[in-house]
Coordinates of C-alpha atoms and ligand atoms in Angstrom, one line a residue:
X1 CA 84.4 80.9 -33.1
X2 CA 81.2 78.9 -32.8
X3 CA 81.6 75.2 -32.4
X4 CA 80.8 73.2 -35.6
X5 CA 77.5 71.3 -35.1
X6 CA 77.1 67.9 -36.6
X7 CA 73.4 67.3 -36.4
X8 CA 72.5 63.6 -36.7
X9 CA 69.2 63.4 -34.9
X10 CA 67.0 63.7 -38.0
X11 CA 64.5 61.2 -36.6
X12 CA 63.7 63.7 -33.8
X13 CA 63.3 66.6 -36.1
X14 CA 64.9 67.9 -39.3
X15 CA 66.1 71.4 -40.1
X16 CA 63.7 73.5 -42.3
X17 CA 64.6 73.3 -46.0
X18 CA 65.2 76.5 -48.0
X19 CA 62.3 75.4 -50.2
X20 CA 60.0 75.1 -47.3
X21 CA 61.1 78.4 -45.8
X22 CA 60.6 80.3 -49.0
X23 CA 57.1 78.8 -49.5
X24 CA 56.2 79.9 -45.9
X25 CA 57.6 83.4 -45.9
X26 CA 54.8 85.3 -47.7
X27 CA 52.2 83.8 -45.4
X28 CA 54.1 84.9 -42.3
X29 CA 54.7 88.4 -43.6
X30 CA 52.7 90.3 -46.2
X31 CA 49.9 87.8 -46.7
X32 CA 47.7 86.9 -43.8
X33 CA 44.1 86.6 -44.6
X34 CA 42.0 84.0 -42.7
X35 CA 41.2 81.4 -45.3
X36 CA 37.6 81.3 -44.2
X37 CA 37.0 85.0 -44.8
X38 CA 35.6 86.1 -48.2
X39 CA 37.7 89.1 -49.3
X40 CA 40.3 88.6 -51.9
X41 CA 43.4 88.3 -49.6
X42 CA 41.6 85.6 -47.7
X43 CA 40.8 83.8 -51.0
X44 CA 44.6 83.8 -51.7
X45 CA 45.2 81.9 -48.5
X46 CA 42.4 79.5 -49.3
X47 CA 43.9 78.8 -52.7
X48 CA 47.4 78.3 -51.2
X49 CA 46.0 75.7 -48.9
X50 CA 44.2 73.8 -51.6
X51 CA 47.4 73.9 -53.8
X52 CA 49.3 72.5 -50.8
X53 CA 46.7 69.8 -50.4
X54 CA 47.1 68.8 -54.1
X55 CA 50.8 68.6 -53.8
X56 CA 50.7 66.5 -50.6
X57 CA 48.1 64.2 -52.1
X58 CA 50.2 63.7 -55.2
X59 CA 53.3 62.9 -53.2
X60 CA 51.6 59.8 -51.7
X61 CA 49.3 58.8 -54.5
X62 CA 46.2 60.1 -52.9
X63 CA 43.4 62.4 -54.0
X64 CA 43.3 65.9 -52.6
X65 CA 40.0 65.4 -50.8
X66 CA 41.6 62.5 -48.9
X67 CA 44.2 64.7 -47.2
X68 CA 43.3 66.5 -43.9
X69 CA 45.8 68.9 -42.4
X70 CA 46.5 68.5 -38.7
X71 CA 49.0 69.8 -36.1
X72 CA 51.4 66.9 -36.8
X73 CA 52.0 63.2 -36.4
X74 CA 50.7 62.9 -32.9
X75 CA 47.3 64.5 -33.7
X76 CA 47.0 62.3 -36.9
X77 CA 47.6 59.1 -34.9
X78 CA 45.3 60.1 -32.1
X79 CA 42.6 61.0 -34.6
X80 CA 42.8 57.9 -36.7
X81 CA 42.8 55.6 -33.7
X82 CA 40.3 57.3 -31.3
X83 CA 37.8 58.3 -33.9
X84 CA 37.8 54.9 -35.6
X85 CA 37.2 53.3 -32.3
X86 CA 34.3 55.7 -31.7
X87 CA 32.8 55.3 -35.1
X88 CA 32.9 51.5 -35.1
X89 CA 32.3 50.7 -31.5
X90 CA 29.0 49.1 -32.3
X91 CA 30.7 46.7 -34.7
X92 CA 33.5 45.7 -32.3
X93 CA 35.8 46.8 -29.6
X94 CA 39.1 45.1 -30.5
X95 CA 42.2 46.8 -31.9
X96 CA 45.6 45.5 -33.0
X97 CA 48.9 47.2 -32.9
X98 CA 52.6 46.3 -32.7
X99 CA 55.0 46.4 -29.8
X100 CA 57.3 49.0 -31.4
X101 CA 54.9 51.8 -32.2
X102 CA 55.5 55.5 -31.4
X103 CA 53.9 56.6 -28.2
X104 CA 51.3 58.6 -30.1
X105 CA 49.9 55.3 -31.2
X106 CA 50.5 53.2 -28.0
X107 CA 49.1 55.9 -25.7
X108 CA 46.1 56.4 -27.9
X109 CA 45.4 52.7 -27.8
X110 CA 46.0 52.7 -24.0
X111 CA 43.5 55.5 -23.6
X112 CA 40.8 53.4 -25.3
X113 CA 41.2 50.6 -22.8
X114 CA 39.5 52.6 -20.1
X115 CA 36.5 53.0 -22.4
X116 CA 36.1 49.2 -22.7
X117 CA 38.2 48.5 -25.8
X118 CA 40.6 45.6 -26.0
X119 CA 44.0 46.0 -27.6
X120 CA 46.2 43.2 -28.9
X121 CA 49.9 44.1 -29.1
X122 CA 51.7 42.0 -31.7
X123 CA 55.3 41.0 -30.9
X124 CA 58.1 41.6 -33.3
X125 CA 61.1 39.5 -34.2
X126 CA 64.7 40.4 -33.3
X127 CA 64.8 42.8 -36.3
X128 CA 61.6 44.6 -35.3
X129 CA 59.4 43.0 -38.0
X130 CA 55.8 42.1 -37.5
X131 CA 54.9 38.6 -38.8
X132 CA 52.0 38.7 -41.1
X133 CA 50.8 35.2 -40.0
X134 CA 50.8 36.5 -36.4
X135 CA 48.6 39.4 -37.5
X136 CA 46.2 37.2 -39.2
X137 CA 45.9 35.0 -36.1
X138 CA 45.2 38.0 -33.9
X139 CA 42.2 39.2 -36.0
X140 CA 38.8 38.5 -34.3
X141 CA 35.3 39.0 -35.5
X142 CA 35.1 42.2 -33.3
X143 CA 38.4 43.7 -34.6
X144 CA 37.8 47.1 -36.0
X145 CA 41.3 48.6 -36.5
X146 CA 44.9 47.6 -37.1
X147 CA 47.6 50.2 -36.7
X148 CA 51.2 49.3 -37.6
X149 CA 53.9 51.8 -38.4
X150 CA 55.6 52.0 -41.8
X151 CA 59.1 52.6 -40.4
X152 CA 60.3 52.7 -36.9
X153 CA 61.7 55.9 -35.4
X154 CA 64.3 54.2 -33.2
X155 CA 65.7 51.3 -35.2
X156 CA 64.6 52.2 -38.7
X157 CA 63.0 48.9 -39.6
X158 CA 60.5 49.0 -42.5
X159 CA 57.4 46.8 -42.2
X160 CA 55.8 44.9 -45.1
X161 CA 52.8 47.2 -44.9
X162 CA 51.2 46.2 -48.2
X163 CA 51.1 42.6 -47.0
X164 CA 49.8 43.5 -43.6
X165 CA 47.1 45.8 -45.0
X166 CA 46.0 43.1 -47.4
X167 CA 45.4 40.7 -44.5
X168 CA 43.4 43.4 -42.7
X169 CA 41.2 43.9 -45.7
X170 CA 40.7 40.2 -46.3
X171 CA 39.1 40.2 -42.8
X172 CA 37.3 43.5 -43.5
X173 CA 39.3 45.4 -40.9
X174 CA 40.5 49.0 -41.4
X175 CA 44.3 49.6 -41.5
X176 CA 46.1 52.7 -40.3
X177 CA 49.8 53.3 -40.6
X178 CA 52.0 55.8 -38.8
X179 CA 54.2 56.7 -41.8
X180 CA 55.8 59.7 -40.1
X181 CA 59.4 58.3 -40.5
X182 CA 58.8 57.0 -44.0
X183 CA 57.1 59.8 -46.0
X184 CA 59.7 61.9 -47.8
X185 CA 62.4 59.3 -47.1
X186 CA 61.3 56.1 -48.9
X187 CA 58.6 55.7 -51.5
X188 CA 55.1 55.8 -49.9
X189 CA 52.1 55.3 -52.1
X190 CA 48.7 54.7 -50.5
X191 CA 47.4 52.8 -53.5
X192 CA 50.3 50.4 -53.5
X193 CA 50.3 50.0 -49.7
X194 CA 46.4 49.8 -49.7
X195 CA 46.2 51.5 -46.3
X196 CA 43.0 53.2 -45.2
X197 CA 44.6 55.9 -43.1
X198 CA 48.1 57.2 -43.0
X199 CA 49.8 59.7 -40.6
X200 CA 52.5 62.1 -41.6
X201 CA 54.4 65.0 -40.1
X202 CA 56.1 67.9 -41.9
X203 CA 59.1 68.4 -39.5
X204 CA 60.4 64.9 -40.2
X205 CA 61.0 65.8 -43.8
X206 CA 62.5 69.3 -43.5
X207 CA 59.1 71.0 -43.2
X208 CA 58.0 73.1 -40.2
X209 CA 57.1 71.7 -36.8
X210 CA 53.5 71.7 -35.7
X211 CA 51.9 70.6 -39.0
X212 CA 51.1 67.3 -40.5
X213 CA 48.3 65.4 -42.2
X214 CA 46.1 62.4 -42.0
X215 CA 45.2 60.6 -45.2
X216 CA 41.7 59.1 -44.9
X217 CA 40.6 56.9 -47.9
X218 CA 37.5 58.2 -49.6
X219 CA 34.4 56.6 -48.2
X220 CA 35.7 56.0 -44.7
X221 CA 33.8 58.1 -42.2
X222 CA 35.4 58.8 -38.9
X223 CA 34.2 61.6 -36.6
X224 CA 36.4 64.7 -35.9
X225 CA 38.8 64.7 -33.0
X226 CA 38.6 68.5 -32.8
X227 CA 35.2 70.2 -32.9
X228 CA 34.7 73.8 -33.8
X229 CA 34.1 75.9 -36.9
X230 CA 34.1 73.0 -39.3
X231 CA 37.3 73.5 -41.1
X232 CA 38.9 70.8 -43.3
X233 CA 35.4 69.9 -44.7
X234 CA 33.9 69.6 -41.2
X235 CA 36.5 67.0 -40.1
X236 CA 39.2 69.0 -38.4
X237 CA 38.3 72.4 -36.9
X238 CA 40.8 75.2 -36.2
X239 CA 42.0 78.0 -38.4
X240 CA 44.3 76.6 -40.9
X241 CA 48.1 76.9 -40.5
X242 CA 48.5 78.5 -43.9
X243 CA 52.3 79.0 -43.7
X244 CA 52.7 75.6 -42.2
X245 CA 50.8 73.6 -44.8
X246 CA 52.6 75.6 -47.6
X247 CA 55.9 74.7 -46.0
X248 CA 55.0 71.1 -45.6
X249 CA 54.0 70.8 -49.3
X250 CA 57.1 72.4 -50.5
X251 CA 59.3 70.3 -48.3
X252 CA 57.6 67.1 -49.3
X253 CA 57.8 68.0 -53.0
X254 CA 61.5 68.7 -52.7
X255 CA 62.1 65.5 -50.6
X256 CA 60.4 63.4 -53.3
X257 CA 62.2 65.0 -56.2
X258 CA 65.5 64.4 -54.6
X259 CA 64.7 61.1 -53.0
X260 CA 66.6 58.7 -55.3
X261 CA 69.9 60.5 -54.9
X262 CA 69.4 61.4 -51.3
X263 CA 68.4 58.0 -50.2
X264 CA 71.3 56.3 -52.1
X265 CA 73.8 58.8 -50.6
X266 CA 72.5 58.4 -47.1
X267 CA 72.4 54.7 -47.3
X268 CA 76.1 54.7 -48.3
X269 CA 77.0 57.0 -45.3
X270 CA 74.8 54.9 -43.0
X271 CA 76.6 51.7 -44.0
X272 CA 80.0 53.3 -43.7
X273 CA 79.2 54.5 -40.2
X274 CA 77.6 51.1 -39.2
X275 CA 80.7 49.3 -40.4
X276 CA 83.0 51.6 -38.4
X277 CA 80.9 51.4 -35.2
X278 CA 80.7 47.6 -35.3
X279 CA 84.5 47.5 -35.2
X280 CA 84.2 48.6 -31.6
X281 CA 84.1 45.4 -29.5
X282 CA 80.8 44.4 -27.9
X283 CA 78.6 46.5 -30.1
X284 CA 75.5 45.3 -32.1
X285 CA 73.3 46.7 -34.8
X286 CA 69.6 47.1 -33.8
X287 CA 66.9 46.9 -36.5
X288 CA 66.9 45.0 -39.8
X289 CA 70.2 44.9 -41.7
X290 CA 68.5 45.7 -45.0
X291 CA 64.9 46.6 -44.5
X292 CA 65.8 49.9 -42.8
X293 CA 65.5 53.6 -43.4
X294 CA 68.4 55.0 -45.5
X295 CA 69.6 57.4 -42.8
X296 CA 69.2 55.3 -39.6
X297 CA 72.2 54.0 -37.7
X298 CA 71.1 52.3 -34.5
X299 CA 73.3 50.2 -32.3
X300 CA 73.7 49.1 -28.7
X301 CA 77.1 49.5 -27.1
X302 CA 77.6 47.1 -24.2
X303 CA 78.7 48.1 -20.6
X304 CA 77.9 51.8 -20.9
X305 CA 74.8 54.1 -20.8
X306 CA 73.5 55.6 -24.0
X307 CA 72.8 58.9 -22.2
X308 CA 76.4 59.2 -21.2
X309 CA 77.5 58.6 -24.8
X310 CA 75.2 61.4 -26.0
X311 CA 76.5 63.9 -23.4
X312 CA 80.1 63.2 -24.4
X313 CA 79.4 63.4 -28.1
X314 CA 77.7 66.7 -27.5
X315 CA 81.1 68.1 -26.3
X316 CA 82.3 67.6 -29.9
X317 CA 79.2 69.2 -31.3
X318 CA 77.6 65.9 -32.3
X319 CA 73.8 65.9 -31.8
X320 CA 72.7 62.2 -31.6
X321 CA 70.2 60.4 -29.5
X322 CA 69.7 57.3 -27.3
X323 CA 66.4 56.0 -28.5
X324 CA 63.5 58.3 -29.3
X325 CA 63.3 62.0 -28.4
X326 CA 60.3 61.2 -26.2
X327 CA 62.0 58.7 -24.0
X328 CA 65.2 60.7 -23.7
X329 CA 65.5 61.9 -20.1
X330 CA 63.6 58.9 -18.8
X331 CA 65.3 56.0 -17.0
X332 CA 63.3 53.2 -18.6
X333 CA 64.9 51.5 -21.5
X334 CA 63.1 51.9 -24.8
X335 CA 60.0 49.7 -25.3
X336 CA 61.3 49.1 -28.9
X337 CA 64.6 47.7 -27.8
X338 CA 62.9 45.5 -25.2
X339 CA 60.5 44.3 -27.8
X340 CA 63.3 43.1 -30.1
X341 CA 64.5 41.0 -27.2
X342 CA 67.4 43.0 -25.8
X343 CA 67.9 42.6 -22.0
X344 CA 67.4 45.8 -20.0
X345 CA 71.1 46.3 -19.4
X346 CA 72.0 46.1 -23.1
X347 CA 69.1 48.3 -24.1
X348 CA 70.4 51.0 -21.8
X349 CA 73.5 51.3 -24.1
X350 CA 71.6 52.3 -27.2
X351 CA 72.8 55.0 -29.6
X352 CA 70.7 56.3 -32.6
X353 CA 72.4 58.4 -35.3
X354 CA 69.9 59.5 -37.9
X355 CA 71.6 61.1 -40.9
X356 CA 70.1 63.9 -43.0
X357 CA 70.5 66.0 -46.1
X358 CA 73.4 68.0 -44.7
X359 CA 75.6 65.2 -43.5
X360 CA 78.8 64.3 -45.3
X361 CA 81.4 61.5 -45.3
X362 CA 83.6 63.8 -43.2
X363 CA 80.9 64.0 -40.6
X364 CA 80.5 60.2 -40.5
X365 CA 84.2 59.7 -40.1
X366 CA 84.4 62.3 -37.4
X367 CA 81.5 60.7 -35.5
X368 CA 83.1 57.3 -35.7
X369 CA 86.5 58.6 -34.5
X370 CA 85.0 60.5 -31.5
X371 CA 82.7 57.6 -30.7
X372 CA 85.7 55.3 -30.3
X373 CA 87.3 57.8 -27.8
X374 CA 84.0 58.2 -25.9
X375 CA 83.4 54.5 -25.6
X376 CA 86.9 53.9 -24.3
X377 CA 86.6 56.6 -21.8
X378 CA 83.2 55.5 -20.5
X379 CA 84.1 51.8 -20.4
X380 CA 87.2 52.7 -18.4
X381 CA 84.9 54.3 -15.8
X382 CA 82.2 51.6 -16.0
X383 CA 81.9 49.1 -13.1
X384 CA 80.4 46.6 -15.6
X385 CA 83.5 46.7 -17.9
X386 CA 86.3 44.3 -17.1
X387 CA 88.4 45.0 -20.2
Ligands
LIG401 C1 57.9 62.2 -34.6 C2 56.9 61.0 -34.7 C3 55.6 61.1 -34.4 C4 55.0 62.4 -33.8 O1 54.9 63.4 -34.8 P1 54.8 65.0 -34.3 O2 54.6 65.7 -35.5 O3 56.2 65.3 -33.7 O4 53.7 65.0 -33.3 C5 54.8 60.1 -34.6 N1 55.2 58.9 -35.1 C6 56.5 58.7 -35.4 C7 57.0 57.4 -35.9 C8 57.4 59.8 -35.2 O5 58.7 59.6 -35.6

């Protein structure tokens, strides 16, 4: 018999929903026209993309012509940051971001430094929140872009984006947000948040991997990141991922329709699991206690290594994570945990459990039970643990 898998790493990726799969199937099988061709089967592909664009736009309160499909969150972040820098370099060469961004943002910023741009990295408090007053102080006459994520992928903290974006606009600075962990999980509306650009990724809300979008507010002109045949109204070349965008739109539509009940259910499971884990001595919640994503449980467990916890949980079929998927396998503790003020040795004991649609109360209780065993076992072997 196959071992039962309890998948609780939904911040890394989510399983494809039935709705998304069904929306993709025709474009992977009997319907294949290149949307740029002019015969009728190609026109069907074109129409499917434009319908997907309308659905994605509606899901975040945007207009269809403000949505540009990309290969995912990483490309959207790279495009927003690098192309804004390029477009506005004559106005200024200063950008602002936070200390807890995804690497797609931090590395894009880093790459600009070698081209003569300056980057201010805002600190966060012990919960991972950016202070709006700190942001305002950091803005200079030559600041051209602020990029702060909507919700963090490691600790689940949700930023006051509307407030931060308002400060940016008061100083006539563009505001981009990486909303990859937020879209499809908490309400995200570009008119309410007043952001200028917003990144999203389908595989974080039960859509397929390798497809995402960048929202660019009408009137903002940034050059393409990818040059070629002029797809996406000249701003993002490359033959469209027809099945991908259809899957993305269907997944997002479903996520938004079911959001009120799903988020309430996940928040209940999350709080139940957090309560059980914090009963283990020398453990601590990371991230904000209330302003956090409904499915995110993130803790540090002292005197043991997060990686060892993950490996032992895996023996029980539990798929969890220690920090972000990108830093797994590296020996450095997560920059997010260091930014919220945890010492290196504590940050090493991090555990992230991100719940999803399929998880039940039974899963949560099983995880808590096995975690107690795993922690006892590892602490017994740990030279740092003195009982
Ligand atoms: C997953 C993730 C990304 C990267 O998205 P991909 O589609 O995997 O490239 C960017 N930002 C955040 C916050 C993420 O969680």
